[in-house]
XYZ file of N, CA and C in Angstrom:
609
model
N 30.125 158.580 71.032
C 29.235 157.666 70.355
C 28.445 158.304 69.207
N 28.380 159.082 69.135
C 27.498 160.201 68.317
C 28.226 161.239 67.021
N 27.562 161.387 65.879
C 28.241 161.891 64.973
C 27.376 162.416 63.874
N 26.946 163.241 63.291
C 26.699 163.363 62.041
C 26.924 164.947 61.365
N 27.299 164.824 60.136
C 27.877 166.073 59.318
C 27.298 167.628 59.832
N 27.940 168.415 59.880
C 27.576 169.732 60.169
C 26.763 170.376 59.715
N 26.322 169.758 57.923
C 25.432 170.741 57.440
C 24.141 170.447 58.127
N 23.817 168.937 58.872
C 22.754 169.196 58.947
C 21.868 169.561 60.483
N 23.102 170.508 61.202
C 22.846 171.599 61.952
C 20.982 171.882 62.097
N 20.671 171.605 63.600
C 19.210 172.309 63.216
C 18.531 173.643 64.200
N 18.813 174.417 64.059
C 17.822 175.632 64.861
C 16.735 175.124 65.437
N 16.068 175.282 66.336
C 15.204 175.396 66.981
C 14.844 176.352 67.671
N 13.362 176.917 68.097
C 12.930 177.583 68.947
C 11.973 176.548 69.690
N 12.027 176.887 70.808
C 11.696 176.325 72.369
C 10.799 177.358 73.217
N 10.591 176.664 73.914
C 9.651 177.484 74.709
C 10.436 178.248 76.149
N 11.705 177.802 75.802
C 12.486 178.984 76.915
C 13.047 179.798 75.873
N 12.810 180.411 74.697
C 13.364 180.958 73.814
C 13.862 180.516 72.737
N 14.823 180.941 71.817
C 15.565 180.668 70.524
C 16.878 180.133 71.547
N 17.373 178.885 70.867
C 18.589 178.211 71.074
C 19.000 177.642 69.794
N 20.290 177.081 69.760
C 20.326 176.261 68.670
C 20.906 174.733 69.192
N 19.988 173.791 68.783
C 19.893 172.603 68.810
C 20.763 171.871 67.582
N 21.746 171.161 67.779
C 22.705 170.434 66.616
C 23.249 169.143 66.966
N 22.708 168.320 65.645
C 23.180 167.076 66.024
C 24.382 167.063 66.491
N 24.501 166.305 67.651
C 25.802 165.473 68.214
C 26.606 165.097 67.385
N 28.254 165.704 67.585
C 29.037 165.011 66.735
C 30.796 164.481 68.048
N 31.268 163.492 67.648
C 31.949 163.638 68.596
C 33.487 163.881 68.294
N 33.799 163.646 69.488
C 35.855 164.023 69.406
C 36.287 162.593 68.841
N 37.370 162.624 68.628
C 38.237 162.053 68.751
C 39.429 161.402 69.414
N 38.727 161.782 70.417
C 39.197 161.201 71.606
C 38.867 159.705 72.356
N 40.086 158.984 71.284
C 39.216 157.739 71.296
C 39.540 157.384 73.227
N 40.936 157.346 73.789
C 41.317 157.578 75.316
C 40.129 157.870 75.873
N 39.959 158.997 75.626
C 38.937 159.709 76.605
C 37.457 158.715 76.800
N 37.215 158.227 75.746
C 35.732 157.616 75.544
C 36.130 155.570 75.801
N 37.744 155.365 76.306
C 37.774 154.191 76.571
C 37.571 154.120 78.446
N 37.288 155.064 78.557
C 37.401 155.560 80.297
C 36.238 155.277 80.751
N 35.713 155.449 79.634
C 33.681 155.448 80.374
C 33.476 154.348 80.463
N 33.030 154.305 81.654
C 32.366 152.525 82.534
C 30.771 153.043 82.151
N 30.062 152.245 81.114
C 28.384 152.337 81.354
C 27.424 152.091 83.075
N 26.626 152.854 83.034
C 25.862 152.818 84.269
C 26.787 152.617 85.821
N 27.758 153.762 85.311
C 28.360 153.726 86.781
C 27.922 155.486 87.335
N 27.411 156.318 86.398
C 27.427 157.524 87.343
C 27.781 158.207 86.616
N 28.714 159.733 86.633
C 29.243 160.539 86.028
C 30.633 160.049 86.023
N 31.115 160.362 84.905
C 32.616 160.239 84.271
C 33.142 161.017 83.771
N 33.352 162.201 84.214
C 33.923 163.411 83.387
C 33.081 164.165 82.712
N 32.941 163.894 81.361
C 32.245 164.924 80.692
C 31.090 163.568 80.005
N 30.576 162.752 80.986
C 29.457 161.503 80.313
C 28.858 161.030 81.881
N 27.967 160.822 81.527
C 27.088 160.068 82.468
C 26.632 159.054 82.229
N 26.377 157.747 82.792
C 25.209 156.659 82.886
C 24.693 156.114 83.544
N 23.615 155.741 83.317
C 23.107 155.174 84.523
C 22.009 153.625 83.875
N 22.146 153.006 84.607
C 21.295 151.348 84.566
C 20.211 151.385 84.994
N 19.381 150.596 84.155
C 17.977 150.545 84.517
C 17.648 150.204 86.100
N 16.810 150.650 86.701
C 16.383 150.809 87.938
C 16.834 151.970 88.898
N 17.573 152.882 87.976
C 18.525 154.188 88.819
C 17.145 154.788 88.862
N 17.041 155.721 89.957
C 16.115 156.912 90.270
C 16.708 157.695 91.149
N 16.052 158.926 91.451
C 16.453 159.942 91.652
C 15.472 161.449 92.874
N 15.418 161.572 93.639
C 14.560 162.867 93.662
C 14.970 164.093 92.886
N 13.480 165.058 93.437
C 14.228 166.001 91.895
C 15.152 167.141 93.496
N 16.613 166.501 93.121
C 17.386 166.937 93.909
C 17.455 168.671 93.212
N 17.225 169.423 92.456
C 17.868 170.578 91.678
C 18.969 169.720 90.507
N 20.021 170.020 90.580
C 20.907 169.094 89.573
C 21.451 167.622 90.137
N 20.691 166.682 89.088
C 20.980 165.439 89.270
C 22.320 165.063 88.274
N 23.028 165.604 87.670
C 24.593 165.479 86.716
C 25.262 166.224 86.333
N 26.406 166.848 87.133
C 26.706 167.906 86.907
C 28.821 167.358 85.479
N 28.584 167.740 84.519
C 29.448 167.349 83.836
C 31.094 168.135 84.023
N 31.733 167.728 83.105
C 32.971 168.703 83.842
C 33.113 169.914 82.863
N 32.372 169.771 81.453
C 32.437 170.761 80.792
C 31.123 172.116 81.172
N 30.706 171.654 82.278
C 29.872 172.590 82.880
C 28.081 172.382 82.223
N 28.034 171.517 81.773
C 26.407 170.485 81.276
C 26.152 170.132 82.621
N 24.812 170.400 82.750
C 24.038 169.647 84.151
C 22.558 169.388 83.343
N 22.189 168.199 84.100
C 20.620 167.683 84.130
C 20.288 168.450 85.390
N 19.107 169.439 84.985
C 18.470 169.687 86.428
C 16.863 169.386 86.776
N 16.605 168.774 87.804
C 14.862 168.394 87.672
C 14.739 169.573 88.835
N 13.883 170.408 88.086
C 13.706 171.699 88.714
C 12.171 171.646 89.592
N 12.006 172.996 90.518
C 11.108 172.869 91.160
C 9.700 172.722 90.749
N 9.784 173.239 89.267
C 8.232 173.108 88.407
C 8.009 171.731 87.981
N 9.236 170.866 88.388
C 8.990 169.594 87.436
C 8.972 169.183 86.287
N 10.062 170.671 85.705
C 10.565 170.832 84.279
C 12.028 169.633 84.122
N 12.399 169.044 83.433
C 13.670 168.196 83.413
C 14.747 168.797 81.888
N 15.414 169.379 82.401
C 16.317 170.701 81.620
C 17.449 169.982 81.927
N 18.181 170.432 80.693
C 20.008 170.205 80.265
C 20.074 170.983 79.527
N 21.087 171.686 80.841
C 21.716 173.250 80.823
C 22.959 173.220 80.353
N 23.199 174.076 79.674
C 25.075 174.601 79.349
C 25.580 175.717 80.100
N 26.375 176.048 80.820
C 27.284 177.037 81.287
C 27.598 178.128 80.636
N 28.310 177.635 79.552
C 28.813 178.684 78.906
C 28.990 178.525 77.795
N 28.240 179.676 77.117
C 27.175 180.277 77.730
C 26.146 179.817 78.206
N 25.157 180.341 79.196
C 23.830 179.608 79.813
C 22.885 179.910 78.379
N 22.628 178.358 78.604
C 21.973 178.565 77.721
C 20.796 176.621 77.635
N 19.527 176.637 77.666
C 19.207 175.615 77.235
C 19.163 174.834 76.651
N 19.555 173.217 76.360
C 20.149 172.415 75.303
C 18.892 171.935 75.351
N 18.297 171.411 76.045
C 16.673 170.568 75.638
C 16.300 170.433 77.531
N 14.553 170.486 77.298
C 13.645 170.245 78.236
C 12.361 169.632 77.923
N 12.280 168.974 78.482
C 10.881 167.604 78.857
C 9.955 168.645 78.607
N 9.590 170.221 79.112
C 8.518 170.535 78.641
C 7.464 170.975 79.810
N 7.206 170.370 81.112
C 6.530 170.536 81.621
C 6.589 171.584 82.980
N 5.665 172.238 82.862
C 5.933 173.413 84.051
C 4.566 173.387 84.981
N 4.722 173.482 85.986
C 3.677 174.130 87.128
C 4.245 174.989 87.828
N 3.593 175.553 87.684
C 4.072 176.985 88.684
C 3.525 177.152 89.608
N 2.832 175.869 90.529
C 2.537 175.693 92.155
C 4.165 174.945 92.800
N 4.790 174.286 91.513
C 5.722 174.486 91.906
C 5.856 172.624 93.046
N 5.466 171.717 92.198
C 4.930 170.092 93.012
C 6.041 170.303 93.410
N 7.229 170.372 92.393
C 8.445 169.290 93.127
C 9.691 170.585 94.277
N 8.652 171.782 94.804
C 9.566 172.218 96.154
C 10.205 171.408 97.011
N 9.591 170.327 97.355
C 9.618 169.343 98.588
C 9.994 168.379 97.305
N 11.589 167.803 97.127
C 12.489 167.131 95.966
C 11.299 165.561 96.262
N 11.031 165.152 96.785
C 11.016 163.608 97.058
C 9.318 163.513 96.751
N 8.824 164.792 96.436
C 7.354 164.614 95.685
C 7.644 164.070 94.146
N 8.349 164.427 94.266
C 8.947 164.422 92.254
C 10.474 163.282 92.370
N 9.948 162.381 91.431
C 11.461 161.377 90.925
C 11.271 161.301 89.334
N 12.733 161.402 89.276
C 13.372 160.865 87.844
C 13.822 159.381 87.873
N 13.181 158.316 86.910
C 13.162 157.379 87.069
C 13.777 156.609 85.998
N 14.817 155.694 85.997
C 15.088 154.988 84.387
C 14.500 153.631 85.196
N 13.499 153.074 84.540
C 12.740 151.836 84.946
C 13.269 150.662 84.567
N 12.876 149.774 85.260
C 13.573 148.228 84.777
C 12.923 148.082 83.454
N 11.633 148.760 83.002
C 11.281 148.194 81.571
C 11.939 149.369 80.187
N 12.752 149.937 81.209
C 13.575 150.814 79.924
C 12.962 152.108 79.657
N 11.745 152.729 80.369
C 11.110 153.827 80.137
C 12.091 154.789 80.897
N 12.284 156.119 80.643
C 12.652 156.854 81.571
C 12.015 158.232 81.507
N 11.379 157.930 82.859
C 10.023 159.000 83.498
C 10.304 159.883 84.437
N 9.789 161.283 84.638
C 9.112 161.947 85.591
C 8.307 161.974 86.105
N 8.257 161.877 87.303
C 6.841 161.740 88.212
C 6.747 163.132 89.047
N 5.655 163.595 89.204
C 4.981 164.091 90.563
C 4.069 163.500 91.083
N 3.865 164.124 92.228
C 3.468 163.295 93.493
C 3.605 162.027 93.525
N 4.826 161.554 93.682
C 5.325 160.045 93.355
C 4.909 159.262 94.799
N 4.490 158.153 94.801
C 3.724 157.349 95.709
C 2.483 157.664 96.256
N 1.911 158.687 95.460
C 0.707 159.359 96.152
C -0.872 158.883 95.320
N -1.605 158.845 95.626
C -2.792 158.886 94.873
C -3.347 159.131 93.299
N -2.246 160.610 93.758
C -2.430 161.822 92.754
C -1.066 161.642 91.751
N -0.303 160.071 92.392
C 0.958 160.566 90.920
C 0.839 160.478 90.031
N 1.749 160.932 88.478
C 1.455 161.734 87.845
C 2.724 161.488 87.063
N 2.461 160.827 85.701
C 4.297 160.727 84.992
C 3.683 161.921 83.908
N 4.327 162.946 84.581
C 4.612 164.432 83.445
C 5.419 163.988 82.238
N 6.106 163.167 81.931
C 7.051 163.055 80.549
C 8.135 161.738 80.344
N 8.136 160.783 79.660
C 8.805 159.968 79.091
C 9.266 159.633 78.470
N 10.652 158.730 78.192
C 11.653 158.679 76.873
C 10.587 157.662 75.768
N 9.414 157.364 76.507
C 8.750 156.302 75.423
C 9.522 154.946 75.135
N 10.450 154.249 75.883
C 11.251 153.053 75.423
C 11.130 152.239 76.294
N 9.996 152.366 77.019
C 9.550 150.561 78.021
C 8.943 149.185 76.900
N 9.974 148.738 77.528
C 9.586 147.785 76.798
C 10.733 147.019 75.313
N 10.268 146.473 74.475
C 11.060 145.919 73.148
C 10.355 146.961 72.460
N 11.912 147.612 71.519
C 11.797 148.354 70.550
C 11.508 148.024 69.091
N 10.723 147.923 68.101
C 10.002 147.209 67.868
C 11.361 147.455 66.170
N 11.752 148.393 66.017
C 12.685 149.025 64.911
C 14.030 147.380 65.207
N 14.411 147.458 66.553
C 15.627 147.057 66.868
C 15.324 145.567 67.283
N 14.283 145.469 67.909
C 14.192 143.486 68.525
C 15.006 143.992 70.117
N 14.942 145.365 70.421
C 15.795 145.293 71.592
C 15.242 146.253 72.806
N 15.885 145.793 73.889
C 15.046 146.776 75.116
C 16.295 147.595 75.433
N 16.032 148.887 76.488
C 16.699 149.723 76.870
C 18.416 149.330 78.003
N 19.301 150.038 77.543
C 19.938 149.377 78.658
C 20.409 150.388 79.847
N 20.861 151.737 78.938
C 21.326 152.989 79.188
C 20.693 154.009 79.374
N 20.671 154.866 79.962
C 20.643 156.317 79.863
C 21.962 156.984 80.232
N 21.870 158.127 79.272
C 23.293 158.895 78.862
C 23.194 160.022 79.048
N 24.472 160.749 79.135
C 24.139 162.283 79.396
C 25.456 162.385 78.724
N 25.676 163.122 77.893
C 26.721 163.676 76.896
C 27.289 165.244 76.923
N 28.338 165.570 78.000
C 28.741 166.793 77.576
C 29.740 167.149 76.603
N 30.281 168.225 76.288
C 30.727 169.313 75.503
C 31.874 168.383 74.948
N 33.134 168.139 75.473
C 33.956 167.448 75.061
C 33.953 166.326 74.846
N 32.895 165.198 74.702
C 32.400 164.751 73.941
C 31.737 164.588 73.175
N 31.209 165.525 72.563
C 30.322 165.493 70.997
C 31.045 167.063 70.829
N 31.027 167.509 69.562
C 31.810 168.488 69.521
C 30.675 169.828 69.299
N 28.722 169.819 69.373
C 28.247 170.361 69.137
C 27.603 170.542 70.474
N 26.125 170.258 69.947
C 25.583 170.144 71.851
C 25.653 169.535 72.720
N 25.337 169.332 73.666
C 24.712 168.292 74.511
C 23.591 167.689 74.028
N 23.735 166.465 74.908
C 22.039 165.444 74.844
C 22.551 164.437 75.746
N 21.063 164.236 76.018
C 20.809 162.937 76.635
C 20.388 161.779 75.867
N 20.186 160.361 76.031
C 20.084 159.419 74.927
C 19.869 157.980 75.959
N 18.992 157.303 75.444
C 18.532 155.779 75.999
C 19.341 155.172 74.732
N 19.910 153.988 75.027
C 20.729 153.011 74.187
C 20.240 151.582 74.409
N 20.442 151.106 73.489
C 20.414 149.487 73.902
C 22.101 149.119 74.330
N 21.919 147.618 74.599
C 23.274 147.104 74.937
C 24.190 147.069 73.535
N 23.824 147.184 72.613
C 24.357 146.835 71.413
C 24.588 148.649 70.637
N 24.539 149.620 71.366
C 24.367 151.154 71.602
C 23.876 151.744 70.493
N 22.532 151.019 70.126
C 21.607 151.501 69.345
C 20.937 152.600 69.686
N 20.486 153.429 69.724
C 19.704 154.803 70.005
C 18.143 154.451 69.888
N 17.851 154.323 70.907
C 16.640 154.159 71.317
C 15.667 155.450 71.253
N 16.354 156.600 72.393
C 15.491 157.928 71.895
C 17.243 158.805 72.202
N 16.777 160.140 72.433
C 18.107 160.951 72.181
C 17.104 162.334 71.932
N 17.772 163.189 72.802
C 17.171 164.387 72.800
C 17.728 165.536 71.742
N 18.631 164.978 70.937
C 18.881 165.200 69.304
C 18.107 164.841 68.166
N 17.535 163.840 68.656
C 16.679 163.279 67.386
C 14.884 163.550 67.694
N 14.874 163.582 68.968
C 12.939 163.744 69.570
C 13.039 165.137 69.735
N 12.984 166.075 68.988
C 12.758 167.889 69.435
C 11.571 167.916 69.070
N 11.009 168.392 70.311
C 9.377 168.285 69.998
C 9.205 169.616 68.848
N 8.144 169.131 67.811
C 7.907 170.064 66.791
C 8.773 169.642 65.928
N 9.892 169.065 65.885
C 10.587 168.816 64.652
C 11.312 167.307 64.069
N 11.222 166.877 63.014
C 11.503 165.900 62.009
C 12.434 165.107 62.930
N 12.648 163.497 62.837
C 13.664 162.689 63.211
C 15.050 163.892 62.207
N 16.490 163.432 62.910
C 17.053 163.308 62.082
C 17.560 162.572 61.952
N 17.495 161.304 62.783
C 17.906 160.024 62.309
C 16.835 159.138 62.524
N 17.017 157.926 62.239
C 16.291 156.349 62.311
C 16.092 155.964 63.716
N 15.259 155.732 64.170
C 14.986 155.412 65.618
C 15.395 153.931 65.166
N 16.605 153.536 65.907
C 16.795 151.999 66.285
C 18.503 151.949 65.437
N 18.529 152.916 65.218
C 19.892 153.331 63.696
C 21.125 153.062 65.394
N 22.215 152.492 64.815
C 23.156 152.380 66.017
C 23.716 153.689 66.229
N 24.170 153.896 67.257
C 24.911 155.367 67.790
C 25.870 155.521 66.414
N 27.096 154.166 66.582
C 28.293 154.562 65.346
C 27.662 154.621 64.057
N 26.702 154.460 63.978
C 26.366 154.354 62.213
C 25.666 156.104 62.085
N 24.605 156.470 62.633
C 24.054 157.369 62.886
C 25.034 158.752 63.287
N 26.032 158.634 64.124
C 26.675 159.372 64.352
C 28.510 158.682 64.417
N 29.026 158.778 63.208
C 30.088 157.851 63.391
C 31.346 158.239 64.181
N 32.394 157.919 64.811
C 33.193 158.319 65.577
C 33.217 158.400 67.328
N 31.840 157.964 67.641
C 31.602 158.298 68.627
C 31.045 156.293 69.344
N 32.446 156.089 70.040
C 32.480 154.733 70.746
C 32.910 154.076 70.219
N 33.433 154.429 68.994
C 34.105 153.189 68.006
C 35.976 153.089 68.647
């Protein structure tokens, strides 16, 4: 679903170190990308999931076949990892080092019926606590549209990094962990469709 030119490649430094962060571009594999059922789960090297999916923070909640995993870790950090090499593709950001989500079912990953998709600690408790959100509950105000998707994109499908990505039904890009790097510039249009923004990818 995802695509855009190489030059405009972007570096980043992160707070787990120097990585390099690059827009999503995808294969050509049009087969491969007619396989994917939306919001059924993992599919090879793609994930989705439908509003109302949640999760405890099991350790890895998507493990891809090109070796990409979502992991909601014990600090209540929400990381998408690469294999090979290990290396960090993007993280939500948030750490405690008491360490809430030891006990997985203190901490959920949530894609909400209003299209937000949150982290919680101490979830049902007094004290819960949404550590980090895709920001898309609700009508997107760019598009006239609400959330339908959440995505998880590995290796052999986009031909650069990984990312994760909220879509509408019409697979507009809602947010996308290509385009929200904290500290740095859109590089695309929030509400811009996946094929236009990144062409080749679902067409």
């Amino acid at each position: 679903m995802m695509m855009i030119p190489k030059s405009l490649l972007v570096p980043v430094v992160a707070g787990f170190g120097a990585y390099a962060s690059a827009i999503p571009q995808a294969t050509n594999n049009l087969e491969a990308r007619q396989k994917i059922v939306l919001g059924s789960g993992v599919q090879g090297d793609f994930a989705s999931y439908s509003k109302g999916w949640s999760t405890c923070a099991v350790g890895t909640i998507a493990r891809l076949t090109s070796g990409i995993h979502l992991d909601f870790q014990a600090d209540g950090n929400l990381v998408l990892y690469q294999d090979s090499p290990r290396e960090v593709a993007w993280y939500s950001g948030y750490s405690d080092l008491s360490l809430p989500c030891a006990n997985p079912c203190n901490c959920v990953l949530a894609f909400q019926q209003d299209g937000n998709l949150v982290t919680y600690i101490n979830y049902g408790t007094a004290n819960q606590l949404a550590t980090w959100s895709s920001k898309t509950a609700g009508v997107y105000l760019e598009t006239g549209t609400t959330a339908a998707y959440f995505e998880i994109y590995g290796l052999t499908v986009t031909t650069t990094n990984p990312f994760i990505a909220i879509v509408d039904l019409a697979d507009q890009v809602l947010f996308s962990t290509q385009i929200h790097i904290p500290g740095e510039p859109p590089q695309c249009l929030p509400g811009q469709s996946i094929a236009t923004c990144y062409p080749g990818i679902g067409s």
